[in-house]
Amino acid sequence: LVLISILGLHCEYFTRTHVNYEIKGDVAVIRMNDPSVNTLSVQMQREMTEVMDEVWGNSAVQSVVLISSKPGSFIAGADLNMIQACTTAEEVTLLSQEGQKMFEKIEKSPKPIVAAINGSCLGGGFEFAIACQYRIATKSKKTVLGCPEVMLGLLPGAGGTQRLPKMLGLPSAFDVVLTGRSIRPDKAKKMGLVHQLVDTLGPGLKSPEERTIEYLEEVAVEAARGLAKKQIPLTKEKGLMQKIQDYVMSYPFVRQQIYNTVQKKVMKQTKGLYPAPLKIIECVKAGLEQGPTAGYLAESQNFGKLAMTPESKALIGLYHGQVTCKKNRFGTPEKEVKALAVLGAGLMGAGIAQVSVDKGIHTILKDTTLEGLSRGEQQVYKGLNDKTKKKSITTFERDSFLSNLTGQLDYNGFNKADMVIEAVFEDLSIKHKVLKEVEAVIPPHCIFATNTSALPIKDIAAVSKRPEKVIGMHYFSPVDKMQLLEIITTDKTSKDTTASAVAVGLKQGKVIIVVGDGPGFYTTRCLAPMLAEAVRVLQEGVDPKKLDSLTTGFGFPVGAATLADEVGIDVAAHVAEDLGKAFGSRFGGGNIEFLKSMVDKGFKGRKSGKGCYIYQPGLKRRDVNTEALEILESYKLTPNAAISSDSDIQYRLVSRFVNEAVLCLQEGILANPVEGDIGAVFGLGFPPCLGGPFRFVDSFGADKLVEKMRKFEEVFGNQFTPCQLLLDHAKDPSKKFHK
Amino acid sequence: MLTTNQSSYDLFCFILQRSKKEKCTFHFHNTTVNIFVAKSKKTLAKPGVKNIVLVDGVRTPFLQSGTIYADLMPHDLARAALQGLLNRTGLPKDAVDYIVYGTVIQEVKTSNVAREAALGAGFSDKTPAHTVTMACISSNQAMTTAVGLIAAGQCDAVVAGGVEFMSDVPIRHSRRMRKTMLSLNKAKTLGARLSLLGSIRLAHLAPELPAVAEFSTAETMGHSADRLAAAFGVSRLEQDEFALRSHTLAKKAQDSGLLSDVISFKVPGKDIVSKDNGIRPSTMEQMAKLKPAFIKPHGTVTAANSSFLTDGASAVLIMSEEKALAMGYKPKAYLRDFVYVSQDPKDQLLLGPTYATPKVLEKSGLTLNDIDVFEFHEAFAGQIMANLKAMESDWFAQTYMGRKTKVGAPPMEKFNSWGGSLSLGHPFAATGCRLVTTVAHRLQKEGGQYGLVAACAAGGQGHAMVIEAYPQ
């Protein structure tokens, strides 16, 4: 009989693949080890419940430690597939309620549970941790806490909206839940989210990662014992500020004020386009004002509702897309790029240098003048120094990163470069001159990448002796902030060159789309018609501020007029002219002469201090540039009332963008809709709540979009003619870009 | 009587059919004679290379900072050590070709403390002196600089040493305040001066204190030591035991008069000091009561198992063998091969001995078994234990040091048997000379042939030196 029961135990042990535990004296150490990534999957939850029941039932166990065996993560979050597999809100609500019940049992555990956190502790994992009685986190750079659900259009659905206000107080709780930001361990300790911090360890008798987890476990086991013996108190004496805050918050009137303020702020920032933050406020409010039962119910029901919204689906789509675009679909390059040379120390060149040196790539920054070089090196220094002020790197790290940078005016050392990225002025003859100069000094394996936003790569490569080594790398300004990198291959570019460019981009931390060659590639090509339309709208007498509010009201993070100022009116004029030549009247709309007049007056946008707006250093408020309005006056058009409502203007802008994107897919410039969506959102600020042009067509309906475009087409002609692929989708509603 | 010269070894080896390694102890007419059997090398003398010898070494008593030395200046202490060396050796002051001195926390008034101390100690003003700094191995650097000068044929007699004075450290005005004060010097008009004075804010008055922290990582050394101990799984108990061992052995050595390098020093206005005052053998129970000093609440490094802030100075006389013999000295030891190493200042800050030991042994063609006397600098008990574990680990040697096998940990009976920095004290830049002099004295007393000095230092650096006993 004993034998059987032992065998039975063994079987049970071996059927568990995600959770196991070990009894260390009077402490049960529960280890989570999902074969892939620790998520709160169905399997993980089932095994966790089993294990917890066993632990609670074991009288020898006085306390519990919960830890992950994975070096980089505690629990990365809930299993998104589990939520996506649901077809109704009710199913998702049920998932949420199961999570709530499980964590309630954890919270009420008679045996203290210590969450020992190393690596990402996010979403459901974070909710699990805050349900435990005590939290210890490592100071590892990989350790982050937070509830990013809001960024996926969801809310923390397993008690997060209920527990956090009690733990942190209303203001901090709203900050954590509504921003979804990642909280680093030191900050978490200050906020009171974790009780104790553990240092990461260096080399010892085991690998640092392995030993750090072991050490964390040792410290956690000691803490668990202390808690069980009541040597460590569970509640901390509240500070004076905390007491005052609690006192103030005890007045319903004060709380109501906070709800209102937060609600207003959310509305201002989201224009009401994102439902999740509003639902979160609702849940928090329900919990605090009507009690836990109502709170938990509101949480689970709203979680279900949110999961079914197109906004959430769009954001989750973007999340998956981003993961895809952080992989190299061209394989590992033959030779790793260790030495990089960047030509041109302008905004772009210096930005590229900055994101390279801090990844350990030796980078030469070459310019033609000492002033230009000095400005560029200062930009790199400032970029890194700002990080030391935010404490994300130390001054020592800054210095050691900067030691990877060599600023120079000549081609010295280019004979050892593995890749050259040129970021010189956007002029074909200058690019040709540079390419010839560079090819004379670089080794045979060296890749020549050109950073251009519109010039076709094959035109640049035309003078190359080795076109298979020439590729386009279109960075977005400011390079250290913008996540997207658009890589452009010509039909001559070799696969290894592409793989190498993608590898460099990934190392630089970029989200990458790889597109075919053509005027404006993908991103610039989509943006140009929209900006042409924006100019026309301005000419029709719409105020720049109004234009901005129409675009941001649609979900663009930056208004069209502001965007033009940011990109540069001169660049816009340049691109509009080039692409206008390439694509003809389809790219028409606003009058290019207006842009040229602006440039002539010196209104080149933010960089020159004046564009559509007037920019004054140190001043946040921007006034409309009245001189620009005067110029507009001479290009005035009469609007057609039938297609000039606010909504019409929005769709005129967006439909031209979307149609051009779909056309890029149709023509094979884009490899797939995922990259199209990622490029549009991360490079151009296409509304994230819509998930990108392709997801927008899917959710809005191709037929409805075509209908709108036909209406505009009647007035403006071929600028609004839907492309064939869009028409195909309009004809057959079962056709979707995303499954 | 038995003698321990070379031919008797060979004879014994033959008779006993014993070839190796282990130390045979014979009792003969109530005298203990240690015979060290079969070294890998009979001597480390190399043809064509000058033999460089340690003639003698002295140090002031090492005192806890803020005690009897509190009112001195660093060069006063250094002067005491230098004068002590002159007294001990009877060296004519003008026989010294050069003086090299180490210091870590610099007194800005005496930035070349070597020169100030030498002048004050009555050395000829024709003897040049310079100061070196390399954290806790500063006086090692001073000694090897001396060795270099002699080996290169530039000098014959060099005094090396080191001083550290923690009772007074430079505390500065804030950078903003300094800037204002410097501008004040240049301000021409009263108005300009007043406006500068007016720009001073209360916050600018906050002083800048020096910390025993790495500049590169901003981590204090104790914190790093605690992490190092944890990385190697060194327990609090092991650390306390080692610290207790250090204090117990130091006490024994002090009581039995083994610490003969200590000179008496008449402190102006105070009594004569002739003993280290940090040796306090405690009990395990007492030590267990202490709270962790750096990592709270779960750290293992405490005030009791760390070296304490110390004032002290040391000095040694290094000469070419010919010169020493010509001057009628009987040298104490040969200074042989040495190495400096450095590694990651964050996670391997205090692992210098682990890296330096196999390297210097390899250089001199010895193995760990050839070494009769080990003197390692004890910064923290946890640091020593971590180094011993690292040296005992094949995995560590292969993974981090690019070596095929471990070097092995020194046997404890040969290790720091007269106490160490934990108990005797650790005036940063004075410790190196103490280690070398102690090796020489222990080799004489215990009758071994080879000794090894190893130490870690801030910056993730380390040092080791092989010392050979001078034939008696």
Short mmCIF file of N, CA, C and O in Angstrom, two decimals, chain B residues 41-139:
data_model
loop_
_atom_site.label_atom_id
_atom_site.label_comp_id
_atom_site.label_asym_id
_atom_site.label_seq_id
_atom_site.Cartn_x
_atom_site.Cartn_y
_atom_site.Cartn_z
N LYS B 41 61.43 23.79 -7.31
CA LYS B 41 62.68 24.45 -7.69
C LYS B 41 63.51 24.67 -6.44
O LYS B 41 62.97 25.03 -5.40
N LYS B 42 64.83 24.50 -6.58
CA LYS B 42 65.69 24.66 -5.42
C LYS B 42 65.79 26.11 -5.01
O LYS B 42 65.92 26.46 -3.85
N THR B 43 65.77 26.99 -5.99
CA THR B 43 65.78 28.43 -5.71
C THR B 43 65.18 29.13 -6.91
O THR B 43 65.06 28.55 -7.98
N LEU B 44 64.75 30.37 -6.68
CA LEU B 44 64.18 31.12 -7.79
C LEU B 44 65.19 32.08 -8.41
O LEU B 44 64.86 32.91 -9.23
N ALA B 45 66.43 31.94 -7.96
CA ALA B 45 67.47 32.79 -8.56
C ALA B 45 67.59 32.45 -10.03
O ALA B 45 67.50 31.29 -10.42
N LYS B 46 67.72 33.49 -10.86
CA LYS B 46 67.84 33.25 -12.30
C LYS B 46 69.17 33.81 -12.77
O LYS B 46 69.58 34.89 -12.34
N PRO B 47 69.83 33.06 -13.62
CA PRO B 47 71.11 33.57 -14.12
C PRO B 47 70.90 34.87 -14.88
O PRO B 47 69.93 35.02 -15.61
N GLY B 48 71.78 35.81 -14.63
CA GLY B 48 71.70 37.09 -15.34
C GLY B 48 70.70 38.06 -14.76
O GLY B 48 70.52 39.15 -15.26
N VAL B 49 69.96 37.62 -13.72
CA VAL B 49 69.00 38.53 -13.08
C VAL B 49 69.50 38.85 -11.69
O VAL B 49 69.90 37.96 -10.94
N LYS B 50 69.49 40.12 -11.37
CA LYS B 50 69.98 40.55 -10.07
C LYS B 50 69.14 39.98 -8.94
O LYS B 50 67.92 39.96 -9.04
N ASN B 51 69.77 39.52 -7.91
CA ASN B 51 69.02 39.13 -6.72
C ASN B 51 68.68 40.38 -5.93
O ASN B 51 69.55 41.19 -5.62
N ILE B 52 67.42 40.50 -5.61
CA ILE B 52 66.99 41.67 -4.86
C ILE B 52 66.48 41.21 -3.51
O ILE B 52 65.72 40.24 -3.43
N VAL B 53 66.94 41.87 -2.47
CA VAL B 53 66.64 41.37 -1.13
C VAL B 53 65.90 42.39 -0.27
O VAL B 53 66.01 43.59 -0.47
N LEU B 54 65.13 41.82 0.63
CA LEU B 54 64.51 42.62 1.68
C LEU B 54 65.50 42.61 2.85
O LEU B 54 65.78 41.55 3.41
N VAL B 55 66.03 43.79 3.18
CA VAL B 55 66.98 43.84 4.29
C VAL B 55 66.21 43.81 5.60
O VAL B 55 66.49 42.99 6.48
N ASP B 56 65.23 44.68 5.72
CA ASP B 56 64.40 44.64 6.92
C ASP B 56 63.13 45.44 6.66
O ASP B 56 63.03 46.18 5.68
N GLY B 57 62.19 45.27 7.55
CA GLY B 57 60.94 46.02 7.43
C GLY B 57 60.38 46.35 8.79
O GLY B 57 60.51 45.56 9.73
N VAL B 58 59.79 47.51 8.90
CA VAL B 58 59.20 47.92 10.18
C VAL B 58 57.85 48.56 9.92
O VAL B 58 57.51 48.90 8.79
N ARG B 59 57.09 48.71 10.98
CA ARG B 59 55.86 49.49 10.87
C ARG B 59 55.55 50.13 12.21
O ARG B 59 56.01 49.65 13.26
N THR B 60 54.79 51.21 12.14
CA THR B 60 54.29 51.79 13.38
C THR B 60 53.22 50.85 13.89
O THR B 60 52.69 50.04 13.13
N PRO B 61 52.89 50.93 15.17
CA PRO B 61 51.72 50.18 15.60
C PRO B 61 50.52 50.60 14.76
O PRO B 61 50.39 51.79 14.41
N PHE B 62 49.66 49.64 14.39
CA PHE B 62 48.44 49.97 13.65
C PHE B 62 47.35 50.27 14.67
O PHE B 62 47.00 49.40 15.48
N LEU B 63 46.82 51.48 14.63
CA LEU B 63 45.80 51.88 15.61
C LEU B 63 44.48 52.17 14.92
O LEU B 63 44.46 52.68 13.80
N GLN B 64 43.42 51.88 15.63
CA GLN B 64 42.10 52.23 15.11
C GLN B 64 42.05 53.74 14.91
O GLN B 64 42.53 54.49 15.76
N SER B 65 41.46 54.17 13.81
CA SER B 65 41.47 55.60 13.52
C SER B 65 40.68 56.32 14.60
O SER B 65 39.76 55.78 15.20
N GLY B 66 41.10 57.55 14.85
CA GLY B 66 40.43 58.34 15.88
C GLY B 66 40.93 58.04 17.27
O GLY B 66 40.36 58.51 18.24
N THR B 67 41.97 57.24 17.38
CA THR B 67 42.52 56.98 18.73
C THR B 67 43.79 57.82 18.94
O THR B 67 43.75 59.02 18.70
N ILE B 68 44.88 57.18 19.34
CA ILE B 68 46.03 57.96 19.81
C ILE B 68 46.68 58.83 18.72
O ILE B 68 47.21 59.88 18.98
N TYR B 69 46.59 58.37 17.44
CA TYR B 69 47.23 59.15 16.38
C TYR B 69 46.37 60.32 15.93
O TYR B 69 46.78 61.11 15.07
N ALA B 70 45.16 60.44 16.49
CA ALA B 70 44.14 61.33 15.92
C ALA B 70 44.62 62.71 15.52
O ALA B 70 44.17 63.27 14.53
N ASP B 71 45.58 63.30 16.26
CA ASP B 71 45.96 64.68 15.98
C ASP B 71 47.16 64.82 15.05
O ASP B 71 47.61 65.93 14.78
N LEU B 72 47.66 63.70 14.55
CA LEU B 72 48.83 63.77 13.66
C LEU B 72 48.43 64.13 12.24
O LEU B 72 47.26 64.32 11.93
N MET B 73 49.43 64.18 11.38
CA MET B 73 49.16 64.26 9.95
C MET B 73 49.79 63.02 9.32
O MET B 73 50.67 62.39 9.91
N PRO B 74 49.37 62.68 8.09
CA PRO B 74 49.88 61.44 7.49
C PRO B 74 51.40 61.38 7.46
O PRO B 74 51.99 60.34 7.77
N HIS B 75 52.05 62.51 7.11
CA HIS B 75 53.51 62.43 6.96
C HIS B 75 54.20 62.22 8.32
O HIS B 75 55.33 61.73 8.37
N ASP B 76 53.52 62.56 9.42
CA ASP B 76 54.08 62.29 10.75
C ASP B 76 54.24 60.79 10.96
O ASP B 76 55.26 60.31 11.44
N LEU B 77 53.16 60.08 10.59
CA LEU B 77 53.20 58.62 10.74
C LEU B 77 54.26 58.03 9.82
O LEU B 77 55.03 57.15 10.22
N ALA B 78 54.28 58.51 8.59
CA ALA B 78 55.25 57.99 7.63
C ALA B 78 56.67 58.25 8.14
O ALA B 78 57.55 57.39 8.02
N ARG B 79 56.86 59.43 8.72
CA ARG B 79 58.15 59.80 9.28
C ARG B 79 58.57 58.80 10.36
O ARG B 79 59.70 58.35 10.42
N ALA B 80 57.61 58.46 11.21
CA ALA B 80 57.90 57.53 12.29
C ALA B 80 58.37 56.19 11.74
O ALA B 80 59.33 55.60 12.23
N ALA B 81 57.71 55.72 10.69
CA ALA B 81 58.09 54.43 10.11
C ALA B 81 59.48 54.52 9.48
O ALA B 81 60.31 53.62 9.64
N LEU B 82 59.73 55.64 8.77
CA LEU B 82 61.03 55.80 8.11
C LEU B 82 62.16 55.88 9.13
O LEU B 82 63.21 55.24 8.98
N GLN B 83 61.92 56.67 10.18
CA GLN B 83 62.94 56.78 11.23
C GLN B 83 63.16 55.44 11.89
O GLN B 83 64.29 55.04 12.17
N GLY B 84 62.06 54.72 12.12
CA GLY B 84 62.15 53.39 12.73
C GLY B 84 63.01 52.46 11.88
O GLY B 84 63.79 51.67 12.40
N LEU B 85 62.84 52.58 10.57
CA LEU B 85 63.62 51.73 9.67
C LEU B 85 65.11 52.07 9.77
O LEU B 85 65.97 51.18 9.79
N LEU B 86 65.38 53.38 9.83
CA LEU B 86 66.78 53.80 9.95
C LEU B 86 67.38 53.27 11.24
O LEU B 86 68.50 52.74 11.27
N ASN B 87 66.63 53.42 12.33
CA ASN B 87 67.11 52.92 13.63
C ASN B 87 67.37 51.44 13.59
O ASN B 87 68.39 50.94 14.04
N ARG B 88 66.36 50.71 13.04
CA ARG B 88 66.44 49.26 13.04
C ARG B 88 67.63 48.77 12.21
O ARG B 88 68.31 47.83 12.59
N THR B 89 67.89 49.41 11.06
CA THR B 89 68.93 48.91 10.16
C THR B 89 70.27 49.58 10.38
O THR B 89 71.28 49.10 9.88
N GLY B 90 70.24 50.72 11.06
CA GLY B 90 71.48 51.47 11.23
C GLY B 90 72.00 52.01 9.91
O GLY B 90 73.19 52.23 9.71
N LEU B 91 71.11 52.19 9.00
CA LEU B 91 71.46 52.62 7.65
C LEU B 91 71.89 54.09 7.64
O LEU B 91 71.20 54.94 8.18
N PRO B 92 73.05 54.37 7.03
CA PRO B 92 73.44 55.78 6.89
C PRO B 92 72.43 56.47 5.97
O PRO B 92 72.06 55.92 4.94
N LYS B 93 71.97 57.65 6.39
CA LYS B 93 70.87 58.29 5.66
C LYS B 93 71.19 58.57 4.20
O LYS B 93 70.33 58.56 3.34
N ASP B 94 72.46 58.82 3.92
CA ASP B 94 72.77 59.14 2.53
C ASP B 94 73.03 57.91 1.66
O ASP B 94 73.35 58.01 0.49
N ALA B 95 72.87 56.72 2.27
CA ALA B 95 73.06 55.50 1.49
C ALA B 95 71.82 55.14 0.67
O ALA B 95 71.85 54.25 -0.16
N VAL B 96 70.73 55.84 0.93
CA VAL B 96 69.49 55.52 0.20
C VAL B 96 69.46 56.29 -1.11
O VAL B 96 69.64 57.50 -1.16
N ASP B 97 69.25 55.54 -2.21
CA ASP B 97 69.23 56.17 -3.52
C ASP B 97 67.87 56.79 -3.84
O ASP B 97 67.77 57.73 -4.61
N TYR B 98 66.82 56.22 -3.27
CA TYR B 98 65.48 56.63 -3.70
C TYR B 98 64.46 56.18 -2.66
O TYR B 98 64.66 55.20 -1.96
N ILE B 99 63.35 56.93 -2.59
CA ILE B 99 62.27 56.56 -1.67
C ILE B 99 60.95 56.53 -2.44
O ILE B 99 60.64 57.48 -3.18
N VAL B 100 60.23 55.43 -2.30
CA VAL B 100 58.90 55.33 -2.91
C VAL B 100 57.91 55.03 -1.81
O VAL B 100 58.11 54.11 -1.01
N TYR B 101 56.84 55.82 -1.77
CA TYR B 101 55.88 55.63 -0.68
C TYR B 101 54.47 55.57 -1.23
O TYR B 101 54.13 56.29 -2.18
N GLY B 102 53.65 54.75 -0.62
CA GLY B 102 52.26 54.62 -1.07
C GLY B 102 51.30 55.33 -0.14
O GLY B 102 51.55 55.45 1.06
N THR B 103 50.21 55.83 -0.71
CA THR B 103 49.13 56.35 0.13
C THR B 103 47.85 56.29 -0.68
O THR B 103 47.89 56.28 -1.91
N VAL B 104 46.71 56.21 0.00
CA VAL B 104 45.45 56.10 -0.73
C VAL B 104 44.63 57.37 -0.59
O VAL B 104 44.40 58.09 -1.55
N ILE B 105 44.16 57.66 0.61
CA ILE B 105 43.40 58.90 0.81
C ILE B 105 44.43 60.01 0.99
O ILE B 105 45.13 60.05 2.00
N GLN B 106 44.51 60.89 0.02
CA GLN B 106 45.58 61.88 0.05
C GLN B 106 45.22 63.10 0.88
O GLN B 106 44.16 63.67 0.72
N GLU B 107 46.18 63.48 1.73
CA GLU B 107 46.11 64.79 2.37
C GLU B 107 46.61 65.77 1.32
O GLU B 107 47.74 65.65 0.85
N VAL B 108 45.74 66.74 0.94
CA VAL B 108 46.11 67.60 -0.19
C VAL B 108 47.34 68.45 0.09
O VAL B 108 48.07 68.82 -0.81
N LYS B 109 47.61 68.75 1.35
CA LYS B 109 48.77 69.58 1.67
C LYS B 109 50.08 68.84 1.42
O LYS B 109 51.11 69.45 1.21
N THR B 110 50.04 67.52 1.53
CA THR B 110 51.26 66.73 1.35
C THR B 110 51.04 65.71 0.27
O THR B 110 51.14 64.51 0.49
N SER B 111 50.69 66.20 -0.94
CA SER B 111 50.30 65.22 -1.95
C SER B 111 51.47 64.31 -2.31
O SER B 111 51.26 63.14 -2.59
N ASN B 112 52.70 64.81 -2.29
CA ASN B 112 53.83 63.88 -2.42
C ASN B 112 54.33 63.58 -1.00
O ASN B 112 55.36 64.07 -0.54
N VAL B 113 53.56 62.76 -0.30
CA VAL B 113 53.84 62.50 1.11
C VAL B 113 55.20 61.85 1.29
O VAL B 113 55.86 62.01 2.32
N ALA B 114 55.68 61.13 0.27
CA ALA B 114 56.99 60.48 0.34
C ALA B 114 58.09 61.52 0.62
O ALA B 114 58.94 61.33 1.50
N ARG B 115 58.03 62.61 -0.12
CA ARG B 115 59.06 63.64 0.00
C ARG B 115 58.97 64.36 1.36
O ARG B 115 59.98 64.56 2.04
N GLU B 116 57.75 64.71 1.76
CA GLU B 116 57.58 65.44 3.01
C GLU B 116 58.07 64.58 4.18
O GLU B 116 58.76 65.06 5.08
N ALA B 117 57.71 63.30 4.16
CA ALA B 117 58.10 62.42 5.26
C ALA B 117 59.60 62.19 5.27
O ALA B 117 60.24 62.20 6.33
N ALA B 118 60.19 62.02 4.07
CA ALA B 118 61.63 61.76 4.00
C ALA B 118 62.41 62.94 4.55
O ALA B 118 63.36 62.77 5.32
N LEU B 119 62.01 64.14 4.16
CA LEU B 119 62.70 65.34 4.66
C LEU B 119 62.61 65.40 6.18
O LEU B 119 63.60 65.63 6.88
N GLY B 120 61.39 65.15 6.68
CA GLY B 120 61.16 65.22 8.12
C GLY B 120 61.86 64.11 8.88
O GLY B 120 62.17 64.26 10.06
N ALA B 121 62.08 63.00 8.20
CA ALA B 121 62.71 61.87 8.88
C ALA B 121 64.23 61.99 8.84
O ALA B 121 64.95 61.10 9.31
N GLY B 122 64.72 63.07 8.27
CA GLY B 122 66.14 63.31 8.31
C GLY B 122 66.92 62.66 7.18
O GLY B 122 68.14 62.60 7.22
N PHE B 123 66.23 62.18 6.15
CA PHE B 123 66.96 61.66 4.99
C PHE B 123 67.64 62.82 4.30
O PHE B 123 67.22 63.98 4.42
N SER B 124 68.66 62.49 3.55
CA SER B 124 69.37 63.53 2.81
C SER B 124 68.40 64.22 1.87
O SER B 124 67.55 63.57 1.24
N ASP B 125 68.52 65.56 1.79
CA ASP B 125 67.62 66.23 0.85
C ASP B 125 68.04 65.99 -0.59
O ASP B 125 67.41 66.45 -1.53
N LYS B 126 69.09 65.23 -0.79
CA LYS B 126 69.52 64.82 -2.13
C LYS B 126 68.86 63.51 -2.57
O LYS B 126 69.11 63.02 -3.66
N THR B 127 68.05 62.90 -1.68
CA THR B 127 67.39 61.63 -2.04
C THR B 127 65.98 61.91 -2.58
O THR B 127 65.12 62.40 -1.84
N PRO B 128 65.79 61.62 -3.87
CA PRO B 128 64.45 61.89 -4.43
C PRO B 128 63.41 60.91 -3.87
O PRO B 128 63.74 59.80 -3.46
N ALA B 129 62.16 61.38 -3.86
CA ALA B 129 61.09 60.52 -3.32
C ALA B 129 59.82 60.75 -4.10
O ALA B 129 59.49 61.89 -4.43
N HIS B 130 59.11 59.70 -4.41
CA HIS B 130 57.81 59.90 -5.03
C HIS B 130 56.75 59.01 -4.40
O HIS B 130 57.06 58.03 -3.73
N THR B 131 55.50 59.42 -4.61
CA THR B 131 54.37 58.75 -3.98
C THR B 131 53.60 57.97 -5.03
O THR B 131 53.41 58.46 -6.15
N VAL B 132 53.17 56.77 -4.67
CA VAL B 132 52.36 55.97 -5.60
C VAL B 132 51.03 55.66 -4.94
O VAL B 132 50.89 55.72 -3.71
N THR B 133 50.04 55.36 -5.77
CA THR B 133 48.75 54.99 -5.20
C THR B 133 48.11 53.90 -6.03
O THR B 133 48.10 53.95 -7.25
N MET B 134 47.65 52.85 -5.36
CA MET B 134 46.99 51.74 -6.04
C MET B 134 46.08 51.06 -5.01
O MET B 134 46.17 49.86 -4.77
N ALA B 135 45.29 51.89 -4.35
CA ALA B 135 44.37 51.40 -3.33
C ALA B 135 45.12 50.55 -2.32
O ALA B 135 46.23 50.89 -1.91
N CYS B 136 44.56 49.39 -1.93
CA CYS B 136 45.12 48.62 -0.83
C CYS B 136 46.44 47.95 -1.17
O CYS B 136 47.06 47.34 -0.31
N ILE B 137 46.86 48.03 -2.43
CA ILE B 137 48.16 47.45 -2.76
C ILE B 137 49.15 48.55 -3.12
O ILE B 137 50.10 48.35 -3.87
N SER B 138 48.95 49.74 -2.52
CA SER B 138 49.84 50.86 -2.82
C SER B 138 51.27 50.60 -2.38
O SER B 138 52.22 50.90 -3.10
N SER B 139 51.46 50.01 -1.18
CA SER B 139 52.86 49.81 -0.77
C SER B 139 53.46 48.60 -1.47
O SER B 139 54.68 48.50 -1.60
#
